[in-house]
Coordinates of C-alpha atoms in Angstrom, one line a residue:
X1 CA 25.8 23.8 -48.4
X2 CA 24.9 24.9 -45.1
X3 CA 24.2 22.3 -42.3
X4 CA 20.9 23.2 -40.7
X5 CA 18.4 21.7 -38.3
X6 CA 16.5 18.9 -40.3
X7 CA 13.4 19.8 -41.7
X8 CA 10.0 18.5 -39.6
X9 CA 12.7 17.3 -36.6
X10 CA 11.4 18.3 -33.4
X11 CA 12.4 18.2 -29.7
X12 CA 11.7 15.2 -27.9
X13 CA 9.1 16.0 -25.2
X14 CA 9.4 14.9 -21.6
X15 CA 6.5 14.3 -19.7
X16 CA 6.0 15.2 -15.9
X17 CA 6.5 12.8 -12.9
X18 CA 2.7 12.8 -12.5
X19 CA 1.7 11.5 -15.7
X20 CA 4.0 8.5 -14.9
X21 CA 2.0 8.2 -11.4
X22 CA -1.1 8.2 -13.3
X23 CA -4.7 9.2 -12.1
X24 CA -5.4 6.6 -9.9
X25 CA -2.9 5.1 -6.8
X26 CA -3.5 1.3 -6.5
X27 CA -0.2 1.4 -3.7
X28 CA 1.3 3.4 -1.3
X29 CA 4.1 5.4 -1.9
X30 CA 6.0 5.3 1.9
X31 CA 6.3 2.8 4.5
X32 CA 3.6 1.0 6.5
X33 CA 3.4 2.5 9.6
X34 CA 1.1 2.0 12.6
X35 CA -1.0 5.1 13.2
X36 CA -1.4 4.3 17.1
X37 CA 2.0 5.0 17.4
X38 CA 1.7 8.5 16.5
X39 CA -1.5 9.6 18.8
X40 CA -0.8 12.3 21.9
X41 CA -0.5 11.2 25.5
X42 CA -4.0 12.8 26.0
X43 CA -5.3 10.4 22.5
X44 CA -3.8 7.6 24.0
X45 CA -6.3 7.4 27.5
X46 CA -9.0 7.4 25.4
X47 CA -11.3 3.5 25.2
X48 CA -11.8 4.5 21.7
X49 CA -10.1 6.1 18.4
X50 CA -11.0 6.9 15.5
X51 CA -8.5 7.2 12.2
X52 CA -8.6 8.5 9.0
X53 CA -7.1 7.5 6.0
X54 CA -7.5 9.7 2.9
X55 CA -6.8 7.7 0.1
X56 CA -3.8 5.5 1.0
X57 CA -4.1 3.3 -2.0
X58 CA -3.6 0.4 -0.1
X59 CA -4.2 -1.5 3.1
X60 CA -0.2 -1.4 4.6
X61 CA -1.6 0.9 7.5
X62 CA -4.2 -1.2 8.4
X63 CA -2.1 -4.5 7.9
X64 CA 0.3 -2.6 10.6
X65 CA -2.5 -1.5 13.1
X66 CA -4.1 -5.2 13.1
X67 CA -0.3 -6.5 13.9
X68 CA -0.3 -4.0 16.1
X69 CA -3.2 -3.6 18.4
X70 CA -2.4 -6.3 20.9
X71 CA 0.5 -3.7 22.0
X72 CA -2.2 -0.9 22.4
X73 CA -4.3 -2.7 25.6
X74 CA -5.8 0.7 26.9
X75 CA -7.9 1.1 23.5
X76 CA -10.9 -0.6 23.6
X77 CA -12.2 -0.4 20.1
X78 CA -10.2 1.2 16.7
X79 CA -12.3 2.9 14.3
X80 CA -10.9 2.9 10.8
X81 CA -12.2 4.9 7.9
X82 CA -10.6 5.1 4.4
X83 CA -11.5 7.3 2.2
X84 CA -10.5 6.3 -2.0
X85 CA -10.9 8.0 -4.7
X86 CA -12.5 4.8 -6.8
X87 CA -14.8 2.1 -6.0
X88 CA -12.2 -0.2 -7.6
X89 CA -9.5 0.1 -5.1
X90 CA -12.2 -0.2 -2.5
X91 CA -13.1 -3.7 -3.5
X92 CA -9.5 -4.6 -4.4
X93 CA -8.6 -3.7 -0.8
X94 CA -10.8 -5.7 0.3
X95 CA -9.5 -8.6 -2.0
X96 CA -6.4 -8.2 -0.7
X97 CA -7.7 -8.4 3.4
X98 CA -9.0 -11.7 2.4
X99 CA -6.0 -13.0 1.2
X100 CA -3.8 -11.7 4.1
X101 CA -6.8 -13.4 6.5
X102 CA -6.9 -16.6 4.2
X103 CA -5.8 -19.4 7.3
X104 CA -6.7 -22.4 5.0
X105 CA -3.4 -21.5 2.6
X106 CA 0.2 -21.6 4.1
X107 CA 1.8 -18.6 4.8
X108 CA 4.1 -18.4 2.0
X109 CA 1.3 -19.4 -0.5
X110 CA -0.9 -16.5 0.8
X111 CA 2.8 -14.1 0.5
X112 CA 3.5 -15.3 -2.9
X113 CA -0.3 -14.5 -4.2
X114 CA -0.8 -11.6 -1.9
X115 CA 2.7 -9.9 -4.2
X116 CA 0.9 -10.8 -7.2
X117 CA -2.1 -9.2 -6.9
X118 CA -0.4 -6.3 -5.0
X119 CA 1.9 -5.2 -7.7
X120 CA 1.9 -7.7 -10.9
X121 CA -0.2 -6.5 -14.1
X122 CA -0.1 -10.2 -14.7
X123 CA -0.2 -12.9 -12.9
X124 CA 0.4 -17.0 -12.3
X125 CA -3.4 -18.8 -13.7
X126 CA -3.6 -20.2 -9.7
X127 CA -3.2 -16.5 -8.2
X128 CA -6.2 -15.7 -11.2
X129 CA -8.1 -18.5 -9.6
X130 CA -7.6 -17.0 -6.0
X131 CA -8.8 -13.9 -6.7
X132 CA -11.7 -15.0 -8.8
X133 CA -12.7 -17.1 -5.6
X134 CA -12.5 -14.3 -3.2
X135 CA -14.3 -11.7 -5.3
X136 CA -16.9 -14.3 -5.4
X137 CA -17.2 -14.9 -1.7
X138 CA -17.2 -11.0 -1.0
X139 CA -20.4 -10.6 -3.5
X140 CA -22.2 -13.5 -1.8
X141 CA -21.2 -11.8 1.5
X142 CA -22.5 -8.3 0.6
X143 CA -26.0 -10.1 -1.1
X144 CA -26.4 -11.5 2.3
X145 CA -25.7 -8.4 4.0
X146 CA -25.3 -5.1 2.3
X147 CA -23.2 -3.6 4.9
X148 CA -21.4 -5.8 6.8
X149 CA -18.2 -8.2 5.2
X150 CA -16.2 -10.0 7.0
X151 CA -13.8 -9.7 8.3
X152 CA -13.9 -6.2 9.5
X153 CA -15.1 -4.2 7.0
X154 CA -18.3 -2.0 7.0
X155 CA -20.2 -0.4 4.0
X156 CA -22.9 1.2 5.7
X157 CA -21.3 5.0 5.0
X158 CA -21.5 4.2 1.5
X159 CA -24.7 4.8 -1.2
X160 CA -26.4 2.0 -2.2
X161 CA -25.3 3.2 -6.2
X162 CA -21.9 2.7 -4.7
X163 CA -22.2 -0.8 -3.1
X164 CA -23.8 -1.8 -6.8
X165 CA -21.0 -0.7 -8.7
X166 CA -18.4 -2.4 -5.7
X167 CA -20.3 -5.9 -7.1
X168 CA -20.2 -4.7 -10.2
X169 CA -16.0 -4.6 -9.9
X170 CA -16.2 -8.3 -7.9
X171 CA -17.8 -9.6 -11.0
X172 CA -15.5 -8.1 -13.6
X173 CA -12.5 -9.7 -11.4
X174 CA -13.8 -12.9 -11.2
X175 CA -15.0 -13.1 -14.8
X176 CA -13.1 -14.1 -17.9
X177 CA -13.7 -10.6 -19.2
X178 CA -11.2 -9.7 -21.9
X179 CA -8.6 -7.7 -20.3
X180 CA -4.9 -7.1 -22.0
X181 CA -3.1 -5.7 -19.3
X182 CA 0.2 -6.6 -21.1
X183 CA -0.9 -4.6 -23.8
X184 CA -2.5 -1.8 -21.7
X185 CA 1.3 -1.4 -19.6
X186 CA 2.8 -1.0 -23.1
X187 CA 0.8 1.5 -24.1
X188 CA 1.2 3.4 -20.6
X189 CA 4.8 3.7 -21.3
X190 CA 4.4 5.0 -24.7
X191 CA 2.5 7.6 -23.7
X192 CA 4.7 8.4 -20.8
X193 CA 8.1 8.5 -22.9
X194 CA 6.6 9.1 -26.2
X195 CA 9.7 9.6 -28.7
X196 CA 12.0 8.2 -25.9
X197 CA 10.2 5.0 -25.7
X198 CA 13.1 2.9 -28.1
X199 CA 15.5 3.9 -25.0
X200 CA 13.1 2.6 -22.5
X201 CA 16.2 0.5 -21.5
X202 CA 18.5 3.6 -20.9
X203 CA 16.1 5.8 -19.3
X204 CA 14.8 3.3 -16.8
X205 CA 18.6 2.8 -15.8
X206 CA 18.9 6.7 -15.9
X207 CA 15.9 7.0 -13.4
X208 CA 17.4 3.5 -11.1
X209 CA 21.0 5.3 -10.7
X210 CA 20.2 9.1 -10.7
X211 CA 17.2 8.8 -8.4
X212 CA 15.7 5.2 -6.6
X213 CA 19.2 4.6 -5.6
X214 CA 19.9 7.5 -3.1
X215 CA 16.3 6.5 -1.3
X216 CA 15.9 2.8 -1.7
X217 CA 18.9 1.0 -2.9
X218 CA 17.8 -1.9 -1.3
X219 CA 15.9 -2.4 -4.2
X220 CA 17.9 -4.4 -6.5
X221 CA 18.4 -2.9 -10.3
X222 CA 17.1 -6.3 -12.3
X223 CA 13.7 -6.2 -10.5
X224 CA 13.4 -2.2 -11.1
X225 CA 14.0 -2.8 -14.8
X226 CA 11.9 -5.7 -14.7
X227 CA 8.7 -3.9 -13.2
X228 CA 9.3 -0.8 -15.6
X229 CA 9.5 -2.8 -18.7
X230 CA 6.6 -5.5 -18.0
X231 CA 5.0 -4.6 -14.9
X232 CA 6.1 -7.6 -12.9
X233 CA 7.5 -7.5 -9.1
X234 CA 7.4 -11.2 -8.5
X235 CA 8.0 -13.6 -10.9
X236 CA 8.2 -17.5 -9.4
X237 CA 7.4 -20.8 -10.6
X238 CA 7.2 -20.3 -14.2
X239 CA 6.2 -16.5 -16.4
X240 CA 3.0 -14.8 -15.3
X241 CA 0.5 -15.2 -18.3
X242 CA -3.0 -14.0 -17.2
X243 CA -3.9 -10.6 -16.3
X244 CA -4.9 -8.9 -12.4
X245 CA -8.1 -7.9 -13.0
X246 CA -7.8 -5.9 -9.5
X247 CA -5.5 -3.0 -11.0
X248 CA -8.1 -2.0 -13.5
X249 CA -10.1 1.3 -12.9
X250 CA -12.2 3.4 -14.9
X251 CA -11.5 6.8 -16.3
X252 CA -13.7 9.4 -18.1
X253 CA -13.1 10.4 -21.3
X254 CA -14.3 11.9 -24.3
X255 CA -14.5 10.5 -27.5
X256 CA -14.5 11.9 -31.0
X257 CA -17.6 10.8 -32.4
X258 CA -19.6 9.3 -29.2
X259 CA -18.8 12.1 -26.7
X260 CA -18.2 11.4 -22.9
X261 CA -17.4 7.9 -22.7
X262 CA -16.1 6.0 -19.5
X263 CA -12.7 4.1 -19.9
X264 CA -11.4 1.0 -18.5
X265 CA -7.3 0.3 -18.3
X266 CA -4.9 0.2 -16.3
X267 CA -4.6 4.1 -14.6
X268 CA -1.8 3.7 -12.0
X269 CA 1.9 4.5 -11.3
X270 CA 4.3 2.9 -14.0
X271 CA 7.4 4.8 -12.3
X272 CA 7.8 4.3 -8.5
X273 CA 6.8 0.5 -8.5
X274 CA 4.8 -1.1 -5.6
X275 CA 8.2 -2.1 -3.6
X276 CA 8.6 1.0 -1.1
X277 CA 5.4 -0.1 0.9
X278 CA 6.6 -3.1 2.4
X279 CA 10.1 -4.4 0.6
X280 CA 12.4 -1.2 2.0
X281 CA 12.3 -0.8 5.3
X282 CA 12.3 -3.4 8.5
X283 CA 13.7 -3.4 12.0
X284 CA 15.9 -6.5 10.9
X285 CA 19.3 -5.3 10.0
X286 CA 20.5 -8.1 8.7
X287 CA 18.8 -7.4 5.2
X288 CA 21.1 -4.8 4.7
X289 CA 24.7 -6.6 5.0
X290 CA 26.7 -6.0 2.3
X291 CA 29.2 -8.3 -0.1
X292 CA 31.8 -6.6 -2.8
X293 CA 29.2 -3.4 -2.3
X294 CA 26.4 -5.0 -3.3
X295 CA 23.9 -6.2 -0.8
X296 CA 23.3 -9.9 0.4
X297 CA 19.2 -9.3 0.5
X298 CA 17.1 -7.5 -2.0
X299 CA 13.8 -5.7 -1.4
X300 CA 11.3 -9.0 -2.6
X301 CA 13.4 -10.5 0.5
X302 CA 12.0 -7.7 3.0
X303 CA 8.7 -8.1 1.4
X304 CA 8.5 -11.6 2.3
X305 CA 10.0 -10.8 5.4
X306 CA 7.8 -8.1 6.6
X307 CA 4.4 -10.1 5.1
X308 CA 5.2 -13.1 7.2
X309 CA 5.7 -11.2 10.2
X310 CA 2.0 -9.5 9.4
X311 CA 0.3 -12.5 8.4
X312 CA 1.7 -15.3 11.1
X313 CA 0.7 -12.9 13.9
X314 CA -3.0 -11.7 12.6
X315 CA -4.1 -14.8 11.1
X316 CA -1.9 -18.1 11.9
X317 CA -1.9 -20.9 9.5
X318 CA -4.7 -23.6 9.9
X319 CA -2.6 -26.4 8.0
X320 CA -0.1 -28.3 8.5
X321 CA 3.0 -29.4 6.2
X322 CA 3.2 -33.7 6.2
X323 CA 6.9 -35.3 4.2
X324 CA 5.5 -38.4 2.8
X325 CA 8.4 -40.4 0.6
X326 CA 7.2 -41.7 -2.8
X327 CA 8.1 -45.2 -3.8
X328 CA 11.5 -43.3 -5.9
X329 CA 12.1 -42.2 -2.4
X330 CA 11.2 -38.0 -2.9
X331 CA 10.0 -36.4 -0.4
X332 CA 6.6 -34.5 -1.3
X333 CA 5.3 -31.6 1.3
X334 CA 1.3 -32.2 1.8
X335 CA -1.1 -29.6 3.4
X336 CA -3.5 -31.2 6.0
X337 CA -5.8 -28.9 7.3
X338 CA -5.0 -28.9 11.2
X339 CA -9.0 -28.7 12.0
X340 CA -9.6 -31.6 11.0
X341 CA -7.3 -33.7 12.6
X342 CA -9.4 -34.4 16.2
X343 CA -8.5 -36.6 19.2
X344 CA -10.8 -39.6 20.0
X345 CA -10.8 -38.4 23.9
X346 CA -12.6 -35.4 22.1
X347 CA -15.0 -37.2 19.9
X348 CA -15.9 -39.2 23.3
X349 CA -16.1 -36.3 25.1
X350 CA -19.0 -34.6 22.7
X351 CA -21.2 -37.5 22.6
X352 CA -21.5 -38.1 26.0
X353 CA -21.8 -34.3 26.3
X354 CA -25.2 -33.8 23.8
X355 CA -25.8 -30.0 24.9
X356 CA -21.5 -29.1 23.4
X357 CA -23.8 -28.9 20.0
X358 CA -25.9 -26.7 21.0
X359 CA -23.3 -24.3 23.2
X360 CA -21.3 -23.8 19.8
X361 CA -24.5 -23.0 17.9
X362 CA -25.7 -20.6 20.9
X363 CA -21.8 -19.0 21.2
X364 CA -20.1 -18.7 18.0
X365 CA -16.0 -17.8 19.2
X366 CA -14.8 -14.9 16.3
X367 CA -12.5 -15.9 13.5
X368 CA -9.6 -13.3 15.0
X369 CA -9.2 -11.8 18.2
X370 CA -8.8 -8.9 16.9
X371 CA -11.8 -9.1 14.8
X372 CA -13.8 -7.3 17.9
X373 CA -11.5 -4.4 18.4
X374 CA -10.9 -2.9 14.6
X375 CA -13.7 -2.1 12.5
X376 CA -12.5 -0.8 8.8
X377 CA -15.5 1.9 7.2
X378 CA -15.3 3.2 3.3
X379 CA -15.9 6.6 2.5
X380 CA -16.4 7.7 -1.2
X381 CA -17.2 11.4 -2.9
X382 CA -16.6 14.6 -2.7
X383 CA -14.3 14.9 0.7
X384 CA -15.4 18.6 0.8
X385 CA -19.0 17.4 1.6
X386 CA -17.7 14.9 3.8
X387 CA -15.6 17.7 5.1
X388 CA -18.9 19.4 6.5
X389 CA -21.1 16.3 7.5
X390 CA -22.0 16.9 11.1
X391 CA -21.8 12.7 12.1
X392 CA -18.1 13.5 11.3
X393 CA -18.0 16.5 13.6
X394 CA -14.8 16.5 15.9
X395 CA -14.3 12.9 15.2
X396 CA -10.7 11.6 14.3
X397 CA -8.0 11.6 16.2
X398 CA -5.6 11.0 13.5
X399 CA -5.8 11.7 9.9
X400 CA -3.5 10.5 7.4
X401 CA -3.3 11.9 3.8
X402 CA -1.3 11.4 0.9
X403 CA 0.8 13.2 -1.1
X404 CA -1.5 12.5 -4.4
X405 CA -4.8 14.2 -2.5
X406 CA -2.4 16.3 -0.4
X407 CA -3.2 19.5 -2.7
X408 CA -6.8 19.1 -2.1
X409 CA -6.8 18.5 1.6
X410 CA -4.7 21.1 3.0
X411 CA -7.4 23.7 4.3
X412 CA -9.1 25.0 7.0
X413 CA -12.1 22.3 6.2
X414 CA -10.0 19.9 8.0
X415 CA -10.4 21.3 11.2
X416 CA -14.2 20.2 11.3
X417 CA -13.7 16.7 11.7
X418 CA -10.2 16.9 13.4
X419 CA -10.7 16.1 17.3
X420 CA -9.0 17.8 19.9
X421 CA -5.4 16.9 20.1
X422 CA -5.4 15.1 16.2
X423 CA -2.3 14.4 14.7
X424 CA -3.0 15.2 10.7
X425 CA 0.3 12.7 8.9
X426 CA 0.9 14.0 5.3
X427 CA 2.9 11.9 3.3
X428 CA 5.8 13.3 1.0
X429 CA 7.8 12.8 -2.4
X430 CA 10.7 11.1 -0.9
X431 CA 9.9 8.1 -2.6
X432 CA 9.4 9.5 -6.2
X433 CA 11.7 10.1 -8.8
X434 CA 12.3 13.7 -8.6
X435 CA 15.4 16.0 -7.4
X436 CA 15.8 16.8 -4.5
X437 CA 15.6 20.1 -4.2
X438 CA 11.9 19.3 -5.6
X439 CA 11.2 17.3 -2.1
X440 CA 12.3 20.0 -0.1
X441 CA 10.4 22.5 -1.9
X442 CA 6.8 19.9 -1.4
X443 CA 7.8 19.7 2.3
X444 CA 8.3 23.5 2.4
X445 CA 4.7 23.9 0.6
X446 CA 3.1 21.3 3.2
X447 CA 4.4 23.4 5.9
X448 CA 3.2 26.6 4.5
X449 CA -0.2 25.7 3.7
X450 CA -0.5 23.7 7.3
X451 CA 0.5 27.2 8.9
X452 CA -2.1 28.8 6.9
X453 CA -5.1 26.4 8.5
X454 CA -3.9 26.5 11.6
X455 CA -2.0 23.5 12.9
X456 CA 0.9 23.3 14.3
X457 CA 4.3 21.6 12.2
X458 CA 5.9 19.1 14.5
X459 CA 9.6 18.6 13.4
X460 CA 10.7 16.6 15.8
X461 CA 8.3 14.1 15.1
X462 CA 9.5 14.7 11.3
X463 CA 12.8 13.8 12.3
X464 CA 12.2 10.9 14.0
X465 CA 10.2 9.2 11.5
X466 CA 12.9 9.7 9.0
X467 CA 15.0 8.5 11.3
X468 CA 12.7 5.5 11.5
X469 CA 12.8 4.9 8.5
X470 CA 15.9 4.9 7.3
X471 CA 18.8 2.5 7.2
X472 CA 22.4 1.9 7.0
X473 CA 23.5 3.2 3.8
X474 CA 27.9 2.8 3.1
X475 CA 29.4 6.5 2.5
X476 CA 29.8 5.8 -1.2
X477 CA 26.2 5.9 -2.0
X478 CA 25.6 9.0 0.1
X479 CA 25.3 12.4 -1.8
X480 CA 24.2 14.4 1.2
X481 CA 27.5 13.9 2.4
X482 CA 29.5 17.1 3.6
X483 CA 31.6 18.6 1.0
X484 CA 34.5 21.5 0.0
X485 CA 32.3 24.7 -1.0
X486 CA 35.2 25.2 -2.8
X487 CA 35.6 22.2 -5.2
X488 CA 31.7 21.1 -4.9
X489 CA 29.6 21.8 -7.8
X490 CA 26.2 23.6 -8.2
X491 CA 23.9 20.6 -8.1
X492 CA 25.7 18.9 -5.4
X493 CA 25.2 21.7 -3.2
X494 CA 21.7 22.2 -4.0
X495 CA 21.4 18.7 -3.4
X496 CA 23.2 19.4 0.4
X497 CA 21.3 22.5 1.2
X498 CA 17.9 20.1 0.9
X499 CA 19.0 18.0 3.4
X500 CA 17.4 16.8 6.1
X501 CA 13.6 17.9 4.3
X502 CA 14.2 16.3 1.3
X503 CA 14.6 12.8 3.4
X504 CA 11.1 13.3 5.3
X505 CA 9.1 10.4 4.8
X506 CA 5.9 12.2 6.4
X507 CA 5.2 15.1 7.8
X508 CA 3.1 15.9 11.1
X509 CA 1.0 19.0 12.5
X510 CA -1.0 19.0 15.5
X511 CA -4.9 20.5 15.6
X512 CA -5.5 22.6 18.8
X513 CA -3.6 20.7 21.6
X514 CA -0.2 20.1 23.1
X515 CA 2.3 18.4 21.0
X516 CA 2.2 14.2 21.2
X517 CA 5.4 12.4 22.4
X518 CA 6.1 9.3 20.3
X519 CA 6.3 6.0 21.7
X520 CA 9.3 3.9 22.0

């Protein structure tokens, strides 16, 4: 008998990159980068700039302009606006601004909870409690006031539908609404490999040494497989049991019988994973020393790194760490809240002075210093509309957009709210798991349709952010390398002939002005 294809087999089918990214981008997919940095000489004179940020999925730029803008002492006052594409990574940015600013934990408590909620799909039952507590105060600071929450942020350009539904997401994450993130990951993944789901082992190492590892070997193989298989970045002091209520968005859909319905889940990237925004890059060689070919440091290390860098220098711990010994003679680290501890010259000193009371009542000092100089505004809808608003006229200086709006963004529109001189930064695929002829082919597109509206591509500034933001890789790893055209195979010179574009982190065009010079 005749061997033939079995009957009812069928090909396995592969879905695209972008159903693994899914609808929705709770995190960044480049480096943090500090946006002041990349304004003209003529930008730079002014007492006042205004930014843009089209749905960056996260607060990285912002964590890098507050760490920032005690460099920048010409510029008065730094207006940020963010534009996202849901409500619910509005109020989980601003979740996550409260735990960065938290001074009564210790740095590496506020790290270790800030990773969680960044990128875990579950989390430790204390980070649950953390969160819960700041969703709480942020709804009792927008019932007090419905447009300003500390410590920066301002609602004001938003609907008051919008600001409802914002509490509406602070009560779901600080309720013990059922939410089975574990089982919501799983089903992500099932949908995304369908038939090759029983290899998720294989394919995951596939994607690791074929792809992740010629941008971002830093990031070490266990935690990649880790992430893709249970969603988990950071995993300390015992499993992570209870869900992050902050990674849940909503999704319409249609249902058989009911019809349009509106679906909650987990919507976000289950292929890149949350470490290229701050655990791949630093100024600190060191992290990338190398032992037997494998490196010393791994990318939770530069997360930590980078975080404590961040968070010691925008909001400095308010407690201190006392070593008492127990009778058995362990030592036990207590947290005594530095505030309190107060001199007794003081104590003298304010009650013969009875009008100190009244000063401190008359003069309240702001919480951060640089509280005063960076306000943070929300922008939600349809950016075309936004696009033509006249308040918005002329307005930023720099715009930023990502590579998962980029498609929408890229038009002539732009040039209504771009001011004279603006720097428009446009984020690439350099990060996701595609080949590399692909990248070059999106940077080639950028280009192209940036020509088309007008601005003005500014490679040098391309090539200096990617040499930025790059880092010592050994010779072995490299497949850019230079090779015999006579012994080099097709893919391998595809794969050289997209070099340098392919490694472009971002992207930059100038609207109607001379080209900026970066800073050193």
């Amino acid at each position: 008998a005749k061997r033939g294809k079995a009957k009812g087999a069928t090909m396995a089918y592969v879905q695209p990159v972008s159903v693994g990214i899914g609808q929705h981008q709770m995190w960044g997919f480049s480096p943090s980068f500090d946006p002041l940095k990349y304004l003209s000489e003529k930008t730079k004179q002014k007492k006042e700039i205004n930014v843009l940020l089209i749905n960056p999925g996260d607060i990285r730029h912002l964590l890098e302009t507050l760490h920032e803008i005690e460099n920048a002492k010409e510029v008065a006052k730094v207006n940020v606006y963010i534009w996202e594409d849901t409500l619910e990574c509005i109020a989980r940015e601003m979740i996550l601004t409260r735990i960065a600013t938290d001074q009564s934990l210790s740095t590496e408590a506020r790290i270790q909870t800030f990773l969680e909620a960044y990128g875990n799909i579950e989390i430790h039952k204390k980070t649950s409690e953390n969160l819960s507590t700041y969703a709480k105060q942020i709804y009792k600071d927008m019932a007090k006031d419905a447009e300003k929450v500390a410590p920066i942020f301002n609602l004001s350009r938003l609907k008051f539908k919008e600001r409802d539904e914002i509490e509406d997401v602070l009560k779901f994450v600080s309720s013990e609404t059922k939410f089975n993130a574990k089982e919501l990951w799983d089903n992500r993944s099932r949908h995304y490999l369908g038939a090759r789901y029983d290899a998720l082992g294989n394919i995951v190492d596939w994607d690791y040494s074929m792809r992740m590892k010629d941008y971002a070997p830093i990031i070490h193989k266990l935690h990649y497989r880790r992430w893709r298989a249970r969603g988990i970045i950071v995993e300390r002091q015992g499993r992570c049991t209870e869900p992050n209520r902050t990674l849940a968005s909503s999704i319409d859909a249609r249902h058989r019988k009911r019809g349009p319905v509106t679906v909650r889940g987990y919507w976000s990237d289950i292929v890149v994973s949350p470490y290229i925004s701050f655990g791949v890059h630093t100024r600190d060689m060191s992290f990338y020393e190398r032992a037997q070919r494998q490196y010393k440091k791994h990318s939770v290390d530069i997360c930590e790194h980078n975080l404590t860098k961040i968070f010691e220098k925008i909001a400095p711990c308010n407690v201190k760490e006392v070593v008492e010994k127990t009778p058995d003679g362990e030592e036990i680290q207590i947290l005594e809240a530095a505030t309190e501890v107060e001199s007794d010259t003081k104590k003298e000193d304010k009650k013969k002075d009875p009008k100190t009371k009244d000063n401190e009542k008359k003069e309240p000092k702001s919480e951060f210093d640089w509280a005063s100089r960076v306000e943070v505004s929300f922008l939600f809808g349809d950016l075309k509309k936004i696009f033509a608003r006249s308040r918005y006229h002329k307005l930023f200086d720099l715009i930023f957009i990502s590579q998962h709006i980029a498609h929408s963004c890229f038009s002539a529109d732009l040039n209504n709210i771009a001011a004279e001189n603006c720097t428009i930064v446009s984020e690439t695929v350099k990060y996701l798991p595609v080949k590399l002829p692909e990248k070059k082919l999106f940077v080639q597109k950028l280009v192209e349709l940036g020509t088309k509206a007008s601005w003005v591509n500014l490679p040098s500034l391309d090539k200096k952010a990617m040499n930025h933001y790059s880092f010592p890789m050994p010779e072995e790893n490299r497949q850019h390398e230079p090779a015999d055209p006579a012994t080099a195979t097709t893919e391998k010179k595809m794969n050289q002939d997209s070099y340098p574009e392919c490694m472009y982190p971002y992207v930059f065009f100038l609207c109607n002005g001379t080209p900026p010079e970066v800073s050193k």
